[in-house]
XYZ file of N, CA and C in Angstrom:
420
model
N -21.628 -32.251 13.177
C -20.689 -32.371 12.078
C -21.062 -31.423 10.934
N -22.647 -31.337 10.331
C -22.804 -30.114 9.499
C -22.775 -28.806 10.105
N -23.022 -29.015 11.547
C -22.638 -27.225 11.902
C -20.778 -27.076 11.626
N -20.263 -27.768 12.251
C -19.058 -27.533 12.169
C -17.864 -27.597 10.351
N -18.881 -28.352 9.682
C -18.708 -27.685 7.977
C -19.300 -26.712 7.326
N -20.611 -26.427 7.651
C -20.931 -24.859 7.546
C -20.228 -23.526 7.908
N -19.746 -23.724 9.423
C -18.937 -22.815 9.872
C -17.344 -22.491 9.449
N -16.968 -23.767 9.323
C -15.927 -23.765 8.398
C -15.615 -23.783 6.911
N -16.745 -23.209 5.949
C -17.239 -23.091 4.627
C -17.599 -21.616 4.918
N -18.214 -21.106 5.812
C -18.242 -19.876 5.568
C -16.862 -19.183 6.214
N -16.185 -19.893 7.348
C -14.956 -18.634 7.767
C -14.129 -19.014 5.945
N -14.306 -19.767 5.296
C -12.863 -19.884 4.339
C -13.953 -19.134 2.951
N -15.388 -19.128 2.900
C -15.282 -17.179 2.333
C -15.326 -16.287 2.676
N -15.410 -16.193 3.737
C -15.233 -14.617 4.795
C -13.696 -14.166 4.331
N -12.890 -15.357 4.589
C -11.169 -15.046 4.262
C -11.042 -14.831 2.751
N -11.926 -15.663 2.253
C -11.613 -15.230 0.237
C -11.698 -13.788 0.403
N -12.897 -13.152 -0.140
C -14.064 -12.186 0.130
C -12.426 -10.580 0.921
N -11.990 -11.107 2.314
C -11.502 -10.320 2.589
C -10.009 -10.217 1.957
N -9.647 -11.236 1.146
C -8.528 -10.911 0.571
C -8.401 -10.406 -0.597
N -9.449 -10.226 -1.320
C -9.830 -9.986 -2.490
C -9.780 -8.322 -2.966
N -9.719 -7.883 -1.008
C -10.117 -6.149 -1.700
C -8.527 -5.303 -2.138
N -8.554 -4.452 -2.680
C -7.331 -3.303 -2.977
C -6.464 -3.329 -2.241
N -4.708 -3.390 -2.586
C -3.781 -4.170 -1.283
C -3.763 -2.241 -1.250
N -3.269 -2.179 0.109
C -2.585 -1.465 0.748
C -1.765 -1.108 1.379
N -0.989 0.078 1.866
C 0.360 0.103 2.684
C 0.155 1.461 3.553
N 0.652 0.785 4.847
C 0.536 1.964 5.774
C 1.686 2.464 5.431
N 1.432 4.159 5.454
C 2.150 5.159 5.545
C 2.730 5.617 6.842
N 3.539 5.815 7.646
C 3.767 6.418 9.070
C 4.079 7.567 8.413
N 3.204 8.519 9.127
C 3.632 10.399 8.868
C 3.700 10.609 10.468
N 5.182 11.490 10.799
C 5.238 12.653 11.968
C 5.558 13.578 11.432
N 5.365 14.667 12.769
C 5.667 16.223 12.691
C 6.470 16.523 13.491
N 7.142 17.950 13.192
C 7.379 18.452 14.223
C 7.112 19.653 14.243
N 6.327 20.000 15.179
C 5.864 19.630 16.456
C 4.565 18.710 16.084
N 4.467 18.200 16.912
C 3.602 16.925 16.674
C 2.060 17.246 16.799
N 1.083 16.629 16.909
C -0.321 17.436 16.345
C -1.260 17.770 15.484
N -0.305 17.514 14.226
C -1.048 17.783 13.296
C -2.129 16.906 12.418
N -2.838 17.574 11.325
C -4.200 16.529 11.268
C -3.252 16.616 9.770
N -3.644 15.047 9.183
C -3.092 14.343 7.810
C -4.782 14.076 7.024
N -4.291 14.928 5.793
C -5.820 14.834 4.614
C -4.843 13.661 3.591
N -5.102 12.941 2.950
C -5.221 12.039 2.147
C -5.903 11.903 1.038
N -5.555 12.765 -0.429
C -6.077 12.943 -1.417
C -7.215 13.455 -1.185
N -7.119 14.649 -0.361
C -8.240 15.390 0.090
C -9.198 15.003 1.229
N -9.245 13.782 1.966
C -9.618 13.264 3.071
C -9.246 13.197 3.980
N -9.988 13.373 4.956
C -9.175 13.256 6.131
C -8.308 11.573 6.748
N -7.249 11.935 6.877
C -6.489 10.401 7.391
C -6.299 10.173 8.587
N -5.999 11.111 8.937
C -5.581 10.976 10.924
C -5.694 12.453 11.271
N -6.266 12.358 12.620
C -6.645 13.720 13.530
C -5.235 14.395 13.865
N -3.996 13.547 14.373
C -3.071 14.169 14.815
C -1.604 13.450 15.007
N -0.606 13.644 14.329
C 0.751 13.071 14.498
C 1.014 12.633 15.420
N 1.927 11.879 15.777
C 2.326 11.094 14.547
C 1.030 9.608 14.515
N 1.069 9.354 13.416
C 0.517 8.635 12.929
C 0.759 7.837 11.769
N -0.346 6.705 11.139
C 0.033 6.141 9.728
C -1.657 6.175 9.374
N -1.523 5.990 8.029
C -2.345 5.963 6.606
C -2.210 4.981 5.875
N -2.974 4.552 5.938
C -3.227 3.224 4.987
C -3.724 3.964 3.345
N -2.663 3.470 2.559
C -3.588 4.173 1.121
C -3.222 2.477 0.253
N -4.232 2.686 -0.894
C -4.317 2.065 -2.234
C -2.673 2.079 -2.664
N -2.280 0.514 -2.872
C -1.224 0.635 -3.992
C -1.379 0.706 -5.420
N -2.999 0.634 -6.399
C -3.080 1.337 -7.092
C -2.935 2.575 -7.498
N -1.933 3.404 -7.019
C -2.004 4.886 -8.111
C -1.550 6.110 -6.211
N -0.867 7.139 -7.603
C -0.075 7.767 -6.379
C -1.285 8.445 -5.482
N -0.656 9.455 -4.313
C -1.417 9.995 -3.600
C -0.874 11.314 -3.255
N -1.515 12.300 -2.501
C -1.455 13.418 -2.055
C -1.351 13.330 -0.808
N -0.539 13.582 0.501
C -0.921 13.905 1.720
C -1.019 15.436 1.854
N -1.779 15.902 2.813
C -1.476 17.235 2.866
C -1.641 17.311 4.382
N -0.531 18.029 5.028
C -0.180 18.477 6.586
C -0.944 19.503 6.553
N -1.800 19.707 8.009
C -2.437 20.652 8.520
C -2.078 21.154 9.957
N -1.837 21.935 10.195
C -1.703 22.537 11.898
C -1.652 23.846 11.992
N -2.797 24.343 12.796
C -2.879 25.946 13.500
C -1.762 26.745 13.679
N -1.699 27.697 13.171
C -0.116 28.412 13.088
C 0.825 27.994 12.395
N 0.847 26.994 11.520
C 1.832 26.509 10.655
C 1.643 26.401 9.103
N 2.449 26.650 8.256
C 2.173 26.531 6.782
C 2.123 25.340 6.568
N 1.152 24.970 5.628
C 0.821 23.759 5.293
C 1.732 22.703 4.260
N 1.455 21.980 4.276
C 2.696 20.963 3.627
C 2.149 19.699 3.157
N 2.314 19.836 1.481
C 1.867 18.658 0.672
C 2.919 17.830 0.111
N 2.735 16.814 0.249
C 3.930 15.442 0.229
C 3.255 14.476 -0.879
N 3.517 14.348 -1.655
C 3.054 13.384 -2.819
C 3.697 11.672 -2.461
N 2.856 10.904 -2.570
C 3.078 9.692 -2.716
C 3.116 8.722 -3.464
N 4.180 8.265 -4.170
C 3.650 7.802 -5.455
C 4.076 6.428 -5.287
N 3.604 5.792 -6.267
C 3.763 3.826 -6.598
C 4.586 4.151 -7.531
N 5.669 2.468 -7.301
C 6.855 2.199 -7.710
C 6.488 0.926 -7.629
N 7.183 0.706 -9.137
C 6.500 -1.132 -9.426
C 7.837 -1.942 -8.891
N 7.294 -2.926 -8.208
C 8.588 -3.825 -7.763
C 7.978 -4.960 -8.289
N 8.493 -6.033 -9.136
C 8.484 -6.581 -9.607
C 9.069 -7.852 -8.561
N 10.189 -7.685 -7.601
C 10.748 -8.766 -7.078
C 9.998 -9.877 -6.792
N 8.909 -9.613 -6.300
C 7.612 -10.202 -5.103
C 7.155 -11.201 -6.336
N 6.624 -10.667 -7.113
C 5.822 -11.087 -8.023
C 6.505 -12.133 -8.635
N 8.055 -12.085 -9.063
C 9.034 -12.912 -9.818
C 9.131 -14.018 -8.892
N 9.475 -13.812 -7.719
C 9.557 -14.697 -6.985
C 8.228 -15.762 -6.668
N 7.508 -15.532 -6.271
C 5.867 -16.001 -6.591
C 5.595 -16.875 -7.814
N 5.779 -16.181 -8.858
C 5.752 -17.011 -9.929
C 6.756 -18.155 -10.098
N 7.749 -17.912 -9.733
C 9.086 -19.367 -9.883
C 8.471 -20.347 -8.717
N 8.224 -19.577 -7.565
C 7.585 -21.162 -6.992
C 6.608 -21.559 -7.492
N 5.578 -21.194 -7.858
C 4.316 -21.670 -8.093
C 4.702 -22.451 -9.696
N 5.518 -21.652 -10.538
C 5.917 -22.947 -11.617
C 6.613 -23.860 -11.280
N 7.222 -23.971 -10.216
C 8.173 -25.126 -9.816
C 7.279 -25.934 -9.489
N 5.994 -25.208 -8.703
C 5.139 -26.271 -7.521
C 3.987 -27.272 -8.718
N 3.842 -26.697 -9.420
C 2.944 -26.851 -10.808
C 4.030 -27.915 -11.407
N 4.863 -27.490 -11.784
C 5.699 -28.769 -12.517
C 6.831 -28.370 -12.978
N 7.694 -28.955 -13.133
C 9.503 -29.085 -13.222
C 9.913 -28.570 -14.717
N 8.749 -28.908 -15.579
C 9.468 -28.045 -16.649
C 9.885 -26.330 -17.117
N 10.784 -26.150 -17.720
C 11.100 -24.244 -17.076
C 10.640 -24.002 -18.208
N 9.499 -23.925 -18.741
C 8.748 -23.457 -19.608
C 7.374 -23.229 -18.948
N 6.546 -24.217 -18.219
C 5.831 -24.199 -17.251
C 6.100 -22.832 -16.253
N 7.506 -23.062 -15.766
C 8.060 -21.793 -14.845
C 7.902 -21.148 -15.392
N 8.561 -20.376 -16.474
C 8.546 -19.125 -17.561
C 6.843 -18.674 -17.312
N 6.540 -19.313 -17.950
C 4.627 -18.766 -18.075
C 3.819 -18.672 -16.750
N 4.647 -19.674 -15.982
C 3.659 -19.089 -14.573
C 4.118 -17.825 -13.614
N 5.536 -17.557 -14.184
C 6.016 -16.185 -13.302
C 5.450 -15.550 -14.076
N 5.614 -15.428 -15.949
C 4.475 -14.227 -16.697
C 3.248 -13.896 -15.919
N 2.774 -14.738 -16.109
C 1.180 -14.897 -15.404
C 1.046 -14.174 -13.830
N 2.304 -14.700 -13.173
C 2.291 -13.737 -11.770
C 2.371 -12.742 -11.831
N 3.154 -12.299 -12.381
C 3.907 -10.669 -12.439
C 2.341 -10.522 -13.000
N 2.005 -10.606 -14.234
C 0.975 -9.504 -14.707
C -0.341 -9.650 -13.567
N -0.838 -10.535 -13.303
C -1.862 -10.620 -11.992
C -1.690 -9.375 -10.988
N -0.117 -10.035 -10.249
C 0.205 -8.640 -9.109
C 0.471 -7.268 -9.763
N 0.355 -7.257 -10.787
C 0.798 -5.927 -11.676
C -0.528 -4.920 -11.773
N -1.542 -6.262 -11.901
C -3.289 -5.540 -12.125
C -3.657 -5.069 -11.050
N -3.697 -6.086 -9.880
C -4.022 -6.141 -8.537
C -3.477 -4.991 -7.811
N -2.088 -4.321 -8.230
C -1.756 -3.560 -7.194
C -0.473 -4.300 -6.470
N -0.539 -5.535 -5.936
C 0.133 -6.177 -5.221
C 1.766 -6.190 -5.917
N 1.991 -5.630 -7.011
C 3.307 -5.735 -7.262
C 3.969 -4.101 -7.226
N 3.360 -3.231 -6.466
C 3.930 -1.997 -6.095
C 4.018 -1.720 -5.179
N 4.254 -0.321 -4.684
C 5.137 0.042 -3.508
C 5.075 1.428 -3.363
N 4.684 1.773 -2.089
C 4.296 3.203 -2.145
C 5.617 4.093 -1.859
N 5.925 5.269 -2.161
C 6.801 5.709 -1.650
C 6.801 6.970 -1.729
N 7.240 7.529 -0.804
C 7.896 7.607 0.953
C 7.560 6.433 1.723
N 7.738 5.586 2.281
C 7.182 5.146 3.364
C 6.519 5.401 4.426
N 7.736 6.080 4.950
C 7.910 6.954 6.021
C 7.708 8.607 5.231
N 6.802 8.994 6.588
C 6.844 10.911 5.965
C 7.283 11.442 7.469
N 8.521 12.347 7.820
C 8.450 12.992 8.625
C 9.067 14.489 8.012
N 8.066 15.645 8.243
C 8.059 17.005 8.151
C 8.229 17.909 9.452
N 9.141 18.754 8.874
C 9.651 19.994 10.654
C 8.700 20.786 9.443
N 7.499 20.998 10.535
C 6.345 22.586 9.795
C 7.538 23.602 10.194
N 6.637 24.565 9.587
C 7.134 26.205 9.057
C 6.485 27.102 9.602
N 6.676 27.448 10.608
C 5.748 28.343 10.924
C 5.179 29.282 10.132
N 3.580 29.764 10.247
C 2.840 30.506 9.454
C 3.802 31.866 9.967
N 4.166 32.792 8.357
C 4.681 34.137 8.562
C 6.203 33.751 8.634
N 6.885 32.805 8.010
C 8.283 32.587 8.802
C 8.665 33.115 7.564
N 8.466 32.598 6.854
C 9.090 32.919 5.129
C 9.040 34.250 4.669
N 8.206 35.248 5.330
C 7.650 36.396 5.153
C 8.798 37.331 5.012
């Protein structure tokens, strides 16, 4: 019985602990022609299209397309605050807290600005990245 509350005390902070870190959103990037390697604010993200990228919904990003014989191609990613998530969140949780809409009022405040800090109330965008490369010398 104490192994089996130990074990179940530590999986429920293993789950805190892992929910706690920087939200994120996969990106899906293709090419065409397909192949190519994706840098990520200067890092490498994926070896070769199509693929996705997981980035920070704190704060925009850079992708930059790479492929042999082709001109390269930088795609900016930026955060867009959505507020919906957060509004919604907060009205239940003041409802669930208690019936008065003053209670509500202050506990959606309180949401929104939380998911606002956290990250969790934005939105990356593009979602989706798909680029037709250029061949190196085409523009020439």
């Amino acid at each position: 019985m104490v192994r089996t509350a130990a074990a179940l005390s530590a999986l429920a902070c293993l789950l805190l602990v892992s929910a706690c870190g920087v939200p994120k959103q996969r990106i899906a990037v293709s090419t065409d022609p397909l192949g190519a390697t994706v840098y990520a604010d200067g890092g490498k993200a994926c070896a070769s299209t199509p693929c996705s990228v997981s980035l920070d919904k704190q704060s925009d990003h850079l992708l930059t397309i790479v492929k042999d014989g082709y001109e390269q191609e930088e795609i900016v990613i930026r955060r867009r605050f959505k507020p919906d998530r957060a509004i919604r969140d907060g009205v239940i949780s003041g409802i669930i807290k208690g019936a008065d809409p003053q209670d509500v009022a202050s506990e959606t405040a309180r949401e929104v600005d939380e998911q606002e800090r956290s990250g969790e109330a934005y939105e990356l965008d593009p979602p989706i990245v798909t680029i037709k490369l250029t061949p190196a010398g085409a523009g020439i």
